[in-house]
GROMACS .gro file of C-alpha atoms in nm:
model
  277
    1UNK     CA    1  11.708  14.540  15.135
    2UNK     CA    2  11.882  14.295  14.900
    3UNK     CA    3  11.644  14.113  14.668
    4UNK     CA    4  11.614  13.740  14.725
    5UNK     CA    5  11.730  13.524  14.437
    6UNK     CA    6  11.641  13.186  14.289
    7UNK     CA    7  11.842  12.992  14.029
    8UNK     CA    8  11.673  12.787  13.757
    9UNK     CA    9  11.729  12.662  13.406
   10UNK     CA   10  11.693  12.937  13.146
   11UNK     CA   11  11.639  13.114  12.924
   12UNK     CA   12  11.336  13.323  13.019
   13UNK     CA   13  11.026  13.136  12.909
   14UNK     CA   14  11.152  12.789  13.003
   15UNK     CA   15  10.921  12.573  13.210
   16UNK     CA   16  11.182  12.581  13.486
   17UNK     CA   17  11.167  12.961  13.491
   18UNK     CA   18  10.789  12.940  13.509
   19UNK     CA   19  10.813  12.696  13.802
   20UNK     CA   20  11.058  12.930  13.978
   21UNK     CA   21  10.811  13.214  13.938
   22UNK     CA   22  10.537  12.994  14.086
   23UNK     CA   23  10.744  12.881  14.384
   24UNK     CA   24  10.936  13.202  14.449
   25UNK     CA   25  10.714  13.500  14.373
   26UNK     CA   26  10.903  13.827  14.402
   27UNK     CA   27  11.246  13.663  14.380
   28UNK     CA   28  11.500  13.766  14.119
   29UNK     CA   29  11.547  13.472  13.884
   30UNK     CA   30  11.905  13.378  13.798
   31UNK     CA   31  11.884  13.186  13.469
   32UNK     CA   32  12.145  12.914  13.420
   33UNK     CA   33  12.270  12.719  13.119
   34UNK     CA   34  12.234  12.374  13.277
   35UNK     CA   35  12.115  12.197  13.591
   36UNK     CA   36  12.459  12.151  13.755
   37UNK     CA   37  12.504  12.528  13.731
   38UNK     CA   38  12.164  12.579  13.896
   39UNK     CA   39  12.288  12.380  14.197
   40UNK     CA   40  12.634  12.540  14.194
   41UNK     CA   41  12.478  12.886  14.232
   42UNK     CA   42  12.293  12.766  14.540
   43UNK     CA   43  12.592  12.595  14.702
   44UNK     CA   44  12.810  12.900  14.639
   45UNK     CA   45  12.561  13.120  14.824
   46UNK     CA   46  12.486  13.330  14.515
   47UNK     CA   47  12.113  13.256  14.546
   48UNK     CA   48  11.874  13.179  14.829
   49UNK     CA   49  11.720  12.875  14.665
   50UNK     CA   50  11.709  12.675  14.342
   51UNK     CA   51  11.430  12.516  14.139
   52UNK     CA   52  11.475  12.201  13.931
   53UNK     CA   53  11.241  11.950  13.762
   54UNK     CA   54  11.249  11.608  13.923
   55UNK     CA   55  10.988  11.395  13.745
   56UNK     CA   56  10.768  11.395  13.436
   57UNK     CA   57  10.442  11.202  13.430
   58UNK     CA   58  10.527  11.046  13.092
   59UNK     CA   59  10.903  10.991  13.095
   60UNK     CA   60  10.958  10.940  13.466
   61UNK     CA   61  11.242  11.078  13.674
   62UNK     CA   62  11.479  11.346  13.549
   63UNK     CA   63  11.778  11.122  13.607
   64UNK     CA   64  12.047  11.390  13.598
   65UNK     CA   65  11.868  11.579  13.873
   66UNK     CA   66  11.812  11.271  14.088
   67UNK     CA   67  12.188  11.218  14.081
   68UNK     CA   68  12.249  11.584  14.166
   69UNK     CA   69  12.014  11.564  14.465
   70UNK     CA   70  12.191  11.257  14.598
   71UNK     CA   71  12.539  11.397  14.545
   72UNK     CA   72  12.508  11.761  14.656
   73UNK     CA   73  12.436  11.913  14.996
   74UNK     CA   74  12.090  12.046  14.915
   75UNK     CA   75  11.745  11.982  15.060
   76UNK     CA   76  11.398  12.004  14.901
   77UNK     CA   77  11.145  12.212  15.093
   78UNK     CA   78  10.863  12.275  14.846
   79UNK     CA   79  10.706  12.119  14.537
   80UNK     CA   80  10.493  12.240  14.248
   81UNK     CA   81  10.339  12.050  13.958
   82UNK     CA   82  10.299  12.220  13.622
   83UNK     CA   83  10.100  12.108  13.318
   84UNK     CA   84  10.315  12.073  13.007
   85UNK     CA   85  10.177  12.208  12.679
   86UNK     CA   86  10.415  12.141  12.388
   87UNK     CA   87  10.369  12.344  12.068
   88UNK     CA   88  10.558  12.327  11.740
   89UNK     CA   89  10.716  12.666  11.669
   90UNK     CA   90  10.787  12.780  11.312
   91UNK     CA   91  10.886  13.102  11.145
   92UNK     CA   92  10.594  13.267  10.968
   93UNK     CA   93  10.546  13.121  10.622
   94UNK     CA   94  10.757  12.808  10.674
   95UNK     CA   95  10.585  12.481  10.580
   96UNK     CA   96  10.632  12.147  10.755
   97UNK     CA   97  10.782  11.990  10.443
   98UNK     CA   98  11.060  12.252  10.449
   99UNK     CA   99  11.175  12.168  10.801
  100UNK     CA  100  11.507  11.982  10.813
  101UNK     CA  101  11.581  12.016  11.186
  102UNK     CA  102  11.372  12.025  11.504
  103UNK     CA  103  11.528  12.174  11.818
  104UNK     CA  104  11.414  12.123  12.175
  105UNK     CA  105  11.496  11.966  12.510
  106UNK     CA  106  11.547  11.590  12.495
  107UNK     CA  107  11.239  11.521  12.706
  108UNK     CA  108  11.016  11.744  12.491
  109UNK     CA  109  11.128  11.569  12.172
  110UNK     CA  110  11.069  11.231  12.333
  111UNK     CA  111  10.723  11.337  12.450
  112UNK     CA  112  10.625  11.446  12.096
  113UNK     CA  113  10.770  11.148  11.908
  114UNK     CA  114  10.445  11.035  11.741
  115UNK     CA  115  10.373  11.380  11.599
  116UNK     CA  116  10.731  11.418  11.478
  117UNK     CA  117  10.742  11.079  11.311
  118UNK     CA  118  10.412  11.139  11.136
  119UNK     CA  119  10.452  11.502  11.032
  120UNK     CA  120  10.830  11.560  11.018
  121UNK     CA  121  10.986  11.225  10.924
  122UNK     CA  122  11.250  11.403  10.718
  123UNK     CA  123  11.375  11.615  11.009
  124UNK     CA  124  11.681  11.569  11.228
  125UNK     CA  125  11.610  11.607  11.600
  126UNK     CA  126  11.863  11.815  11.793
  127UNK     CA  127  11.859  11.843  12.172
  128UNK     CA  128  11.885  12.181  12.343
  129UNK     CA  129  11.930  12.264  12.712
  130UNK     CA  130  11.570  12.380  12.747
  131UNK     CA  131  11.255  12.414  12.539
  132UNK     CA  132  11.283  12.794  12.542
  133UNK     CA  133  11.641  12.774  12.411
  134UNK     CA  134  11.512  12.629  12.084
  135UNK     CA  135  11.346  12.963  12.003
  136UNK     CA  136  11.689  13.111  11.929
  137UNK     CA  137  11.761  12.838  11.672
  138UNK     CA  138  11.443  12.844  11.465
  139UNK     CA  139  11.515  12.936  11.104
  140UNK     CA  140  11.381  12.906  10.751
  141UNK     CA  141  11.440  12.528  10.751
  142UNK     CA  142  11.416  12.448  11.122
  143UNK     CA  143  11.152  12.434  11.394
  144UNK     CA  144  11.137  12.412  11.771
  145UNK     CA  145  10.917  12.259  12.038
  146UNK     CA  146  10.829  12.518  12.303
  147UNK     CA  147  10.576  12.575  12.577
  148UNK     CA  148  10.233  12.704  12.483
  149UNK     CA  149  10.295  13.011  12.701
  150UNK     CA  150  10.581  13.128  12.475
  151UNK     CA  151  10.545  13.419  12.234
  152UNK     CA  152  10.799  13.577  12.000
  153UNK     CA  153  10.784  13.812  11.702
  154UNK     CA  154  10.769  13.628  11.370
  155UNK     CA  155  10.713  13.288  11.534
  156UNK     CA  156  10.392  13.091  11.489
  157UNK     CA  157  10.290  12.815  11.732
  158UNK     CA  158  10.081  12.513  11.640
  159UNK     CA  159   9.717  12.551  11.740
  160UNK     CA  160   9.721  12.218  11.924
  161UNK     CA  161   9.940  12.058  12.185
  162UNK     CA  162  10.160  11.815  11.986
  163UNK     CA  163  10.256  11.588  12.278
  164UNK     CA  164  10.176  11.218  12.244
  165UNK     CA  165   9.992  11.235  12.576
  166UNK     CA  166   9.793  11.550  12.653
  167UNK     CA  167   9.783  11.471  13.025
  168UNK     CA  168  10.146  11.565  13.081
  169UNK     CA  169  10.282  11.709  13.405
  170UNK     CA  170  10.625  11.787  13.546
  171UNK     CA  171  10.710  11.809  13.915
  172UNK     CA  172  10.958  12.070  14.038
  173UNK     CA  173  11.132  12.102  14.372
  174UNK     CA  174  11.253  12.415  14.549
  175UNK     CA  175  11.590  12.349  14.708
  176UNK     CA  176  11.782  12.519  14.986
  177UNK     CA  177  12.132  12.460  15.120
  178UNK     CA  178  12.143  12.167  15.359
  179UNK     CA  179  12.255  12.379  15.654
  180UNK     CA  180  11.951  12.608  15.627
  181UNK     CA  181  11.658  12.552  15.863
  182UNK     CA  182  11.438  12.260  15.766
  183UNK     CA  183  11.057  12.287  15.754
  184UNK     CA  184  10.868  12.208  16.073
  185UNK     CA  185  10.599  12.024  15.878
  186UNK     CA  186  10.565  11.856  15.539
  187UNK     CA  187  10.321  11.681  15.309
  188UNK     CA  188  10.588  11.455  15.157
  189UNK     CA  189  10.926  11.309  15.254
  190UNK     CA  190  11.188  11.216  14.996
  191UNK     CA  191  11.497  11.003  15.059
  192UNK     CA  192  11.759  10.790  14.889
  193UNK     CA  193  11.888  10.463  15.028
  194UNK     CA  194  12.107  10.168  14.942
  195UNK     CA  195  12.068   9.831  15.108
  196UNK     CA  196  12.276   9.516  15.125
  197UNK     CA  197  12.299   9.323  14.798
  198UNK     CA  198  12.119   9.012  14.926
  199UNK     CA  199  11.778   8.848  14.915
  200UNK     CA  200  11.508   9.031  15.109
  201UNK     CA  201  11.709   9.347  15.182
  202UNK     CA  202  11.484   9.580  14.981
  203UNK     CA  203  11.172   9.415  15.124
  204UNK     CA  204  11.290   9.487  15.479
  205UNK     CA  205  11.355   9.850  15.385
  206UNK     CA  206  11.006   9.895  15.242
  207UNK     CA  207  10.840   9.712  15.530
  208UNK     CA  208  10.964   9.984  15.763
  209UNK     CA  209  10.717  10.224  15.600
  210UNK     CA  210  10.434   9.972  15.569
  211UNK     CA  211  10.449   9.889  15.939
  212UNK     CA  212  10.387  10.253  16.027
  213UNK     CA  213  10.104  10.291  15.775
  214UNK     CA  214  10.292  10.526  15.541
  215UNK     CA  215  10.198  10.530  15.173
  216UNK     CA  216  10.487  10.520  14.928
  217UNK     CA  217  10.412  10.754  14.636
  218UNK     CA  218  10.728  10.685  14.440
  219UNK     CA  219  11.022  10.446  14.421
  220UNK     CA  220  11.291  10.459  14.155
  221UNK     CA  221  11.630  10.292  14.124
  222UNK     CA  222  11.956  10.438  13.993
  223UNK     CA  223  12.289  10.257  13.945
  224UNK     CA  224  12.549  10.331  14.210
  225UNK     CA  225  12.836  10.506  14.037
  226UNK     CA  226  13.112  10.337  14.232
  227UNK     CA  227  12.972   9.981  14.264
  228UNK     CA  228  12.879   9.805  13.941
  229UNK     CA  229  12.560   9.599  13.961
  230UNK     CA  230  12.425   9.768  14.275
  231UNK     CA  231  12.155  10.030  14.299
  232UNK     CA  232  12.042  10.327  14.502
  233UNK     CA  233  11.668  10.372  14.560
  234UNK     CA  234  11.486  10.705  14.559
  235UNK     CA  235  11.175  10.678  14.776
  236UNK     CA  236  10.899  10.930  14.841
  237UNK     CA  237  10.610  10.888  15.083
  238UNK     CA  238  10.324  11.097  15.214
  239UNK     CA  239  10.390  11.215  15.566
  240UNK     CA  240  10.456  11.502  15.804
  241UNK     CA  241  10.821  11.512  15.909
  242UNK     CA  242  10.704  11.628  16.253
  243UNK     CA  243  10.498  11.314  16.319
  244UNK     CA  244  10.643  11.058  16.555
  245UNK     CA  245  10.546  10.765  16.330
  246UNK     CA  246  10.729  10.926  16.036
  247UNK     CA  247  11.045  10.972  16.237
  248UNK     CA  248  11.017  10.618  16.374
  249UNK     CA  249  10.976  10.477  16.023
  250UNK     CA  250  11.281  10.669  15.902
  251UNK     CA  251  11.488  10.543  16.195
  252UNK     CA  252  11.376  10.186  16.128
  253UNK     CA  253  11.445  10.216  15.753
  254UNK     CA  254  11.791  10.355  15.818
  255UNK     CA  255  11.881  10.042  16.016
  256UNK     CA  256  11.818   9.832  15.704
  257UNK     CA  257  12.046  10.040  15.481
  258UNK     CA  258  12.414  10.064  15.401
  259UNK     CA  259  12.358  10.424  15.286
  260UNK     CA  260  12.069  10.650  15.383
  261UNK     CA  261  11.995  11.017  15.328
  262UNK     CA  262  11.683  11.234  15.354
  263UNK     CA  263  11.665  11.454  15.042
  264UNK     CA  264  11.363  11.661  15.128
  265UNK     CA  265  11.055  11.723  15.337
  266UNK     CA  266  10.822  11.947  15.146
  267UNK     CA  267  10.479  12.094  15.101
  268UNK     CA  268  10.289  12.115  14.775
  269UNK     CA  269  10.251  12.462  14.625
  270UNK     CA  270   9.986  12.374  14.369
  271UNK     CA  271   9.776  12.081  14.251
  272UNK     CA  272   9.755  11.896  13.921
  273UNK     CA  273   9.554  12.175  13.762
  274UNK     CA  274   9.847  12.418  13.764
  275UNK     CA  275   9.957  12.510  13.415
  276UNK     CA  276  10.284  12.553  13.237
  277UNK     CA  277  10.786  12.345  13.322
   0.00000   0.00000   0.00000
């Protein structure tokens, strides 16, 4: 029997790889260099599913991935939430005053800005494609920010989480190709929509969910790429896709939109106590 495969952002040890392990136990992980490649592997049929981060509790939506979800023919069917534990990684014997560069993912560096400004004001911050990738770049005058679950020979991690906010979580979605079977039930429904650029249009869209007693858990706007000054809204609400009131609310909402697409209907794999991105 051919092993099932899941694509995610690498290298091994990245939070994305950890999320893929959580969501797809027993799957072979195909580690990719960037998020577009993660999706490309899925669309090409090289993997059975893909795992990407979609939102961080401190910095908000992962904007690149919101755009990918809207643009590509994929569908979210499962979610997990992982606790983020950022540690400063140094070569053994290297002192903070010797560090000239700090490598890590853009979000990790942003989430540790207070620590960096206080303890490494002399350092240049250089973005990498993942937190785990920074391990390869740590040298005698450079450091990295990695997950607390990482270990490597000759590398010492800070004893404490260096993030500005210790209560730091990232949400990940498991994606399948759009043509695959959709779940019969869900805890959450996720969609993107654009409405007419006129007074009250967004209110009418949101009222469609309020009238059916559905709780919106997230709403975020993104500029429309082809229409300057107009926006697309990413909306998530708690609901079972099989329920009649959910389907009625979606039908009603669609009538208020110029563009409308369901991005996912998913269950939650773990709660806010899960650890590890």
